[in-house]
Short mmCIF file of C-alpha atoms in Angstrom, two decimals:
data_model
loop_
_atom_site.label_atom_id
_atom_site.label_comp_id
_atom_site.label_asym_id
_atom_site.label_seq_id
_atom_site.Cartn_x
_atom_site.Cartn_y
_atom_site.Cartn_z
CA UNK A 3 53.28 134.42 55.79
CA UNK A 4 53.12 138.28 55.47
CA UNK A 5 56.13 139.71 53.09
CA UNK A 6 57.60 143.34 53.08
CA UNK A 7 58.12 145.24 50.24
CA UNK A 8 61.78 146.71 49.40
CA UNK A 9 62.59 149.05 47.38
CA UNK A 10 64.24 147.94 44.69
CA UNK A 11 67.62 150.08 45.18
CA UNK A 12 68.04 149.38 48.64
CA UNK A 13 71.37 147.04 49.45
CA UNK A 14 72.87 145.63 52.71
CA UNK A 15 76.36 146.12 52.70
CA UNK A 16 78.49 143.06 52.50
CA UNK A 17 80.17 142.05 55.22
CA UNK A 18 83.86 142.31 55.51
CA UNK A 19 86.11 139.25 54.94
CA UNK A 20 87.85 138.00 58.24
CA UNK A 21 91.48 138.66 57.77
CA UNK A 22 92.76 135.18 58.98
CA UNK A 23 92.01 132.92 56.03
CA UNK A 24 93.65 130.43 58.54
CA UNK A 25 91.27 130.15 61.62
CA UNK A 26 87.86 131.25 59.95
CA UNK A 27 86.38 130.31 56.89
CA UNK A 28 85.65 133.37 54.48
CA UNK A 29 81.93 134.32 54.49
CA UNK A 30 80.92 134.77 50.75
CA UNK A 31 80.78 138.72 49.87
CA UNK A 32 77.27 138.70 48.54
CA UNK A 33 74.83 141.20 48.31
CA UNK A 34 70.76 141.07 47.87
CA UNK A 35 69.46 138.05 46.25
CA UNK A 36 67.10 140.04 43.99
CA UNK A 37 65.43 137.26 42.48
CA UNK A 38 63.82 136.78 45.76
CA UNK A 39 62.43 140.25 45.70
CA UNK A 40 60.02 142.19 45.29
CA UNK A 41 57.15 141.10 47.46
CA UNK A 42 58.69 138.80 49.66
CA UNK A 43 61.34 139.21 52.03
CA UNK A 44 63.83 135.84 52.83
CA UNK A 45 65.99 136.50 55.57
CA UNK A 46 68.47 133.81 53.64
CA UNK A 47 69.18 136.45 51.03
CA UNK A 48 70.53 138.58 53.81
CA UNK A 49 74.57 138.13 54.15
CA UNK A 50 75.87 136.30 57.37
CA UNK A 51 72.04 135.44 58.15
CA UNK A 52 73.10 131.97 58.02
CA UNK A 53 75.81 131.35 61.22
CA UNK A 54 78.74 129.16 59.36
CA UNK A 55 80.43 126.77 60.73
CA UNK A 56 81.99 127.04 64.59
CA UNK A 57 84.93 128.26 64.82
CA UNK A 58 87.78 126.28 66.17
CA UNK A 59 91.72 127.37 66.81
CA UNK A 60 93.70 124.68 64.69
CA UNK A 61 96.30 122.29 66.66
CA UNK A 62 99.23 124.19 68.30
CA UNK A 63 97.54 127.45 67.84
CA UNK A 64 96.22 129.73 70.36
CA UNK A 65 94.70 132.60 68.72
CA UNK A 66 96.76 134.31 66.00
CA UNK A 67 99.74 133.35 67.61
CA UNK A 68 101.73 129.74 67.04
CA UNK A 69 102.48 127.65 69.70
CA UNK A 70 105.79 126.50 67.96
CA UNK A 71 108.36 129.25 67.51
CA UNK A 72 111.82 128.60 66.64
CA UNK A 73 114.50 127.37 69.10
CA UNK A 74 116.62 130.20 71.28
CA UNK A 75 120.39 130.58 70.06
CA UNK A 76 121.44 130.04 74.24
CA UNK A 77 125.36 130.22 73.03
CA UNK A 78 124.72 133.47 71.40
CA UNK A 79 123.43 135.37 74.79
CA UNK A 80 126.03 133.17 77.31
CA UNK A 81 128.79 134.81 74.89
CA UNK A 82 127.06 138.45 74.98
CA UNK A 83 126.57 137.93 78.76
CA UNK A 84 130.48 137.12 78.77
CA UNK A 85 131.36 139.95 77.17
CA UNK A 86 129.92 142.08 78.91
CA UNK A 87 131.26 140.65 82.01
CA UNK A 88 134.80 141.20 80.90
CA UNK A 89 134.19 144.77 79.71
CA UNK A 90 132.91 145.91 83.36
CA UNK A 91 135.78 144.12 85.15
CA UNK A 92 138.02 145.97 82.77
CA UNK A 93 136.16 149.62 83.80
CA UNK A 94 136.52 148.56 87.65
CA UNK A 95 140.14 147.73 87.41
CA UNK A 96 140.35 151.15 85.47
CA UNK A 97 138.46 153.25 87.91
CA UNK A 98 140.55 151.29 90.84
CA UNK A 99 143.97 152.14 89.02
CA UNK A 100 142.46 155.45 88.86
CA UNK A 101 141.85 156.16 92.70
CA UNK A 102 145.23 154.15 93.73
CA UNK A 103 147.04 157.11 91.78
CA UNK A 104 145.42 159.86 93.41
CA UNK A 105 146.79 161.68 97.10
CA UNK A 106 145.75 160.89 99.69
CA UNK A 107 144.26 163.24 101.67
CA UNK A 108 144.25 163.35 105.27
CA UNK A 109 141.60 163.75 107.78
CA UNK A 110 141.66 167.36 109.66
CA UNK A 111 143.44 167.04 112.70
CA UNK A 112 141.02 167.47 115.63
CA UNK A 113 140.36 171.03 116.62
CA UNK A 114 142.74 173.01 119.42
CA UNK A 115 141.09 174.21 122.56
CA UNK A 116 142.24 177.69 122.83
CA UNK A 117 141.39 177.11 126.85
CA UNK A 118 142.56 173.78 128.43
CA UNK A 119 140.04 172.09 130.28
CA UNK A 120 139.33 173.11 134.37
CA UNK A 121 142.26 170.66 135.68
CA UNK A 122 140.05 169.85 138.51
CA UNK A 123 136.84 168.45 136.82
CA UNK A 124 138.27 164.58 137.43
CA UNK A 125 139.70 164.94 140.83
CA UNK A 126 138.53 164.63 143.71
CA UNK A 127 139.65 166.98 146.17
CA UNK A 128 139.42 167.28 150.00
CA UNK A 129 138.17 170.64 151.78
CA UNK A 130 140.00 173.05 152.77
CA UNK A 131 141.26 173.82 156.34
CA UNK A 132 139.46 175.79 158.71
CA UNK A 133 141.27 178.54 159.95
CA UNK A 134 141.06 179.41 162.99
CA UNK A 135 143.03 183.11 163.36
CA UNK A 136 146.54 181.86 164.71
CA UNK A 137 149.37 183.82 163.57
CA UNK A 138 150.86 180.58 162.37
CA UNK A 139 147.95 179.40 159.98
CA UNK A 140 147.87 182.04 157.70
CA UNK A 141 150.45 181.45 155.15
CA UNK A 142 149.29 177.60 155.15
CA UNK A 143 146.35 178.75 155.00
CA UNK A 144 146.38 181.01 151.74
CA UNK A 145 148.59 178.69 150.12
CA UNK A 146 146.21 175.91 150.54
CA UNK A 147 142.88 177.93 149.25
CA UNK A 148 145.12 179.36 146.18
CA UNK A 149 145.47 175.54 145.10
CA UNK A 150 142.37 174.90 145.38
CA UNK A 151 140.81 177.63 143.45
CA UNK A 152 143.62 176.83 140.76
CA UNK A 153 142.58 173.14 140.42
CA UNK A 154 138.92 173.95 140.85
CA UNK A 155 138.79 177.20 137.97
CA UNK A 156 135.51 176.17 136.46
CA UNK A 157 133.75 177.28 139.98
CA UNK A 158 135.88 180.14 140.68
CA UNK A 159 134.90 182.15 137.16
CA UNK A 160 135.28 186.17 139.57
CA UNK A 161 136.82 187.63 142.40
CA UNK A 162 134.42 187.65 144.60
CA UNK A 163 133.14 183.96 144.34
CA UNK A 164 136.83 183.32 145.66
CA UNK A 165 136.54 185.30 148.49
CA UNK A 166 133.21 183.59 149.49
CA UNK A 167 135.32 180.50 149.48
CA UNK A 168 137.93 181.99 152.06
CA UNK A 169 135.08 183.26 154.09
CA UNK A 170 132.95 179.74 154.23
CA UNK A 171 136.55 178.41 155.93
CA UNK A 172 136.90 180.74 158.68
CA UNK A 173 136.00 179.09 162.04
CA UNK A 174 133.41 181.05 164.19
CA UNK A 175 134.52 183.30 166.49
CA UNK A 176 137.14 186.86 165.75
CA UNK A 177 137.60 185.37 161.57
CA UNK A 178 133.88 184.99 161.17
CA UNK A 179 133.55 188.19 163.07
CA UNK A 180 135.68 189.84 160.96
CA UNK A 181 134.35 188.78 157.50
CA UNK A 182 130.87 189.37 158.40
CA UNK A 183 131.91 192.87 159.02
CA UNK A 184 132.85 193.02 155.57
CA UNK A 185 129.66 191.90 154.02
CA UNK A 186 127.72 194.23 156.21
CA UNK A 187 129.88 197.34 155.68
CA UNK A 188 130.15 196.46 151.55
CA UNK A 189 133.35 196.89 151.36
CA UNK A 190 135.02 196.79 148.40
CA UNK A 191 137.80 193.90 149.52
CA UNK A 192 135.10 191.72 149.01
CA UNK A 193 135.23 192.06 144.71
CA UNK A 194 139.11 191.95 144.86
CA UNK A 195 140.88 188.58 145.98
CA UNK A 196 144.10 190.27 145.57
CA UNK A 197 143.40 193.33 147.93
CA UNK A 198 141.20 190.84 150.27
CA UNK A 199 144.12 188.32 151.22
CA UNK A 200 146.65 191.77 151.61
CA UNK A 201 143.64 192.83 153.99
CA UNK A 202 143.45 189.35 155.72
CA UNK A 203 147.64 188.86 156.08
CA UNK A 204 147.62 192.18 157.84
CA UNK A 205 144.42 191.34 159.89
CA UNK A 206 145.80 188.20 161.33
CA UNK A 207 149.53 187.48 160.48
CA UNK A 208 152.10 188.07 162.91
CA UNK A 209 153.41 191.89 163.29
CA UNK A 210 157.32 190.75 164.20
CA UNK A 211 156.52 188.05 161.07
CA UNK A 212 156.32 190.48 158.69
CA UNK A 213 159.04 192.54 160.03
CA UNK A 214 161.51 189.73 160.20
CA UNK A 215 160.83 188.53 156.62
CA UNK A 216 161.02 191.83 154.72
CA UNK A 217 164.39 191.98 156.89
CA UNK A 218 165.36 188.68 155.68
CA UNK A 219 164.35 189.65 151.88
CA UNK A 220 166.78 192.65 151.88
CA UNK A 221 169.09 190.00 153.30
CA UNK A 222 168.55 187.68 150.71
CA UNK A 223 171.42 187.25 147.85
CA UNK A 224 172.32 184.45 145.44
CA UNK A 225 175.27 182.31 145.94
CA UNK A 226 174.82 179.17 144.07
CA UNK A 227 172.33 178.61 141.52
CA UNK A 228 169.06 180.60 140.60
CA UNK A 229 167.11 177.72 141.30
CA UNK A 230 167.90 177.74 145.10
CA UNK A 231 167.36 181.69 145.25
CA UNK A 232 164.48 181.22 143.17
CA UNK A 233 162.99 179.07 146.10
CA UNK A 234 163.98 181.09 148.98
CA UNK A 235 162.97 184.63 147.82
CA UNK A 236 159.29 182.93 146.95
CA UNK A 237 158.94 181.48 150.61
CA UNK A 238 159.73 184.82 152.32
CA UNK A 239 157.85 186.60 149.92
CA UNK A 240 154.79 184.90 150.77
CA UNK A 241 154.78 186.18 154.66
CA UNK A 242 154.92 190.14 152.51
CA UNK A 243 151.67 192.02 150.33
CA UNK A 244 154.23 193.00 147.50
CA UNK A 245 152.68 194.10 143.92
CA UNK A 246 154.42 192.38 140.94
CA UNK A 247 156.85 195.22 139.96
CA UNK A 248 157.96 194.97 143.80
CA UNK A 249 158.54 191.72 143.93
CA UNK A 250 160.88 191.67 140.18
CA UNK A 251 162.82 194.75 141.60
CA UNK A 252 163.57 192.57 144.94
CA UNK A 253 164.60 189.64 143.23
CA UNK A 254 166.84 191.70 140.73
CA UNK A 255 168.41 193.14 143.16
CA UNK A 256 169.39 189.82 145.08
CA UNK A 257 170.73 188.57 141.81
CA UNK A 258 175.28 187.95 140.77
CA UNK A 259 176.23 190.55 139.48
CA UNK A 260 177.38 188.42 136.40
CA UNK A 261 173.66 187.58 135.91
CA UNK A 262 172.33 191.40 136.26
CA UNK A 263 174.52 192.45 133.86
CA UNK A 264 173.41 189.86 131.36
CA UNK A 265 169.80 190.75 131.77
CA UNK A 266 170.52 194.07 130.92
CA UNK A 267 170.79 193.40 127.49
CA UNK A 268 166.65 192.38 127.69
CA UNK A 269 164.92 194.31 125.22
CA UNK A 270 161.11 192.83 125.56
CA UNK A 271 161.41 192.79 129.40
CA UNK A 272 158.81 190.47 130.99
CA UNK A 273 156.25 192.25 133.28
CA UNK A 274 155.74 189.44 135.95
CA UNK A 275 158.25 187.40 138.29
CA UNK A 276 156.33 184.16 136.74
CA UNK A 277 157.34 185.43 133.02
CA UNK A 278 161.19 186.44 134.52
CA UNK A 279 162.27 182.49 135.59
CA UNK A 280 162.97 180.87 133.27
CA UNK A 281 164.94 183.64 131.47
CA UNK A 282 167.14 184.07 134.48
CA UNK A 283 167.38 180.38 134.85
CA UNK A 284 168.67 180.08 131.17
CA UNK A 285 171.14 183.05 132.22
CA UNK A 286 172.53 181.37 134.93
CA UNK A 287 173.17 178.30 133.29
CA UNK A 288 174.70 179.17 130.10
CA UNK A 289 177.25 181.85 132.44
CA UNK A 290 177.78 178.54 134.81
CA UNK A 291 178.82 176.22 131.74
CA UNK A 292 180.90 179.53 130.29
CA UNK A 293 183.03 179.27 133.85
CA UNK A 294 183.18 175.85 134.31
CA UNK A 295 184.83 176.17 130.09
CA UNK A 296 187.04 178.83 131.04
CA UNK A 297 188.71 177.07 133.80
CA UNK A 298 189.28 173.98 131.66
CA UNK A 299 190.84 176.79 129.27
CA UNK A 300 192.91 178.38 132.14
CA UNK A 301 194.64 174.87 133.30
CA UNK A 302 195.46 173.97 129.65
CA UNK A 303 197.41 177.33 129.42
CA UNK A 304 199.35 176.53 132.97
CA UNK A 305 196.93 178.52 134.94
CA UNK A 306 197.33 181.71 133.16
CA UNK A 307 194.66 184.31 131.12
CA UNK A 308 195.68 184.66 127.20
CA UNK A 309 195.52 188.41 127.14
CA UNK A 310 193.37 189.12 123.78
CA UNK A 311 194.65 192.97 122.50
CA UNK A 312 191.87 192.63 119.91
CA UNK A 313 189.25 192.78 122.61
CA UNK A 314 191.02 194.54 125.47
CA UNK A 315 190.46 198.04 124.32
CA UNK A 316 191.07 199.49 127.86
CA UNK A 317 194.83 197.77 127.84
CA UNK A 318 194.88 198.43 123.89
CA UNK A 319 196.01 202.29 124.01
CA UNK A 320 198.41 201.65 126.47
CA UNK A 321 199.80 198.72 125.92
CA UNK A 322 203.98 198.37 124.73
CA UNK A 323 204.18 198.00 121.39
CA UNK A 324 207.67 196.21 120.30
CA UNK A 325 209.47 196.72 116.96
CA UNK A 326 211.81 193.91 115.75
CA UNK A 327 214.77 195.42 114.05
CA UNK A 328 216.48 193.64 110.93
CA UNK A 329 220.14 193.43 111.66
#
């Protein structure tokens, strides 16, 4: 058997104990046999040349770690697990206690619509008449297409759409005639509904009917309530083309005296006969209940007027003035 020569200071290092004295058995820490050397070379000398014994995990063991550990304390975490349970309950019923005590704060009502809805969006509303250029249709007529337009806004948005509408209900012959004439002149009725119905009155309403009702306006006075002048001025009025100021100064001047001389006192004086009705309505009224309370007043006194000096300064300067003399 050939041998290999060492020299004599060379050393294998020794291998390193295993730390677990429990699962291996400790490998001597042995360095060169040197009585085996020099000249031959014995692998036996070498350290961990020989295997050792297999090695084997012990009963209950699996690796470094023992099967068997020491029993869980279960009472211990039930009681931490109750505590804890106790402690949130108590920072819910704080945080409830909390919220009960503040305001409550209401939702934002629902925004205003500075326009109201087109009134005539969810009804359904018939056609208008035809007219067909009697003296006797006109006012019925115009009365009827006004309503419409009113409860139909949303399709009406200018002037001159409404007079479109007038003209698409004028029956063939001198009202389609006339209309047409219009359109094909350009004429300047057609972009004002106000001017175009004054046009269309005096086109086809009867002469001696206008004549008679501006007669029967100058006519026209109040004798009972507002309400019932109210209603007859507006139906006569309707047969005339009257601008707005007209038609106040009319109606003024049918008015009792009583009521004209309470309106007088108006500072902020309303600029339409819509804006003036129910001003004078409230006029009339309160002066009614005033005279129906001053003839209650009258009978308690035996049908006589208590003469007030303090307030009748036209009687006050010439009134007799008595002295009492003391005996």
């Amino acid at each position: 058997m050939a041998t290999t020569s060492v020299p004599a200071d060379y050393n294998f290092p020794a291998q390193p104990p295993v730390t677990n004295p429990d699962l291996y058995n400790p490998v001597p820490t042995v360095g060169i046999d040197y009585a085996h050397l020099p000249g031959t070379f014995d692998p036996a000398a070498i350290p961990g040349a020989n295997p050792g014994p297999n090695i084997v995990p012990a009963p209950g063991q699996i690796g470094s770690v023992p099967i068997n550990q020491p029993p869980v304390d279960l009472s211990n975490i039930i009681s931490m697990l109750a505590q804890n349970q106790t402690s949130l309950q108590a920072s819910l019923l704080d945080v409830m206690a909390e919220v009960a005590r503040r305001p409550v704060v209401q939702a934002p009502p629902p925004p205003v619509l500075s326009n109201p809805p087109p009134r005539g969006n969810s009804i359904k509303l018939r056609n208008a008449r035809i007219f067909n250029g009697k003296h006797s249709e006109v006012t019925p007529f115009i009365s009827e297409i006004k309503r419409l337009i009113e409860f139909n806004a949303s399709s009406f948005p200018d002037d001159h759409t409404k007079v479109l509408f007038v003209g698409l209900n004028l029956k063939d012959g001198i009202p389609v005639e006339w209309f047409n004439h219009l359109e094909q002149s350009g004429s300047s009725l057609l972009w004002n509904f106000n001017n175009f119905l004054a046009a269309f009155r005096k086109k086809f309403a009867d002469p001696s009917l206008i004549t008679t009702a501006d007669q029967r306006l100058d006519q026209l006075k109040q004798t009972g309530s507002v309400h019932y002048y109210l209603t007859s001025f507006m139906e006569i009025a309707s047969h005339l083309d009257m601008t707005e100021q007209t038609k106040i100064s009319r109606f003024m001047k049918g008015l009792k005296p009583t009521v004209k001389d309470a309106l007088v006192m108006i500072v902020n004086r309303p600029t339409t006969l819509e804006e003036w009705e129910p001003l004078v309505i409230s006029i009339d009224t309160n002066l009614h209940q005033r005279e129906i309370e001053r003839k209650i007043e009258e009978k308690l006194n035996g049908g006589k007027k208590k003469k007030d000096w303090n307030f009748n300064t036209s009687n006050s300067a010439t009134a007799p003035h008595h002295m009492v003399l003391s005996p």
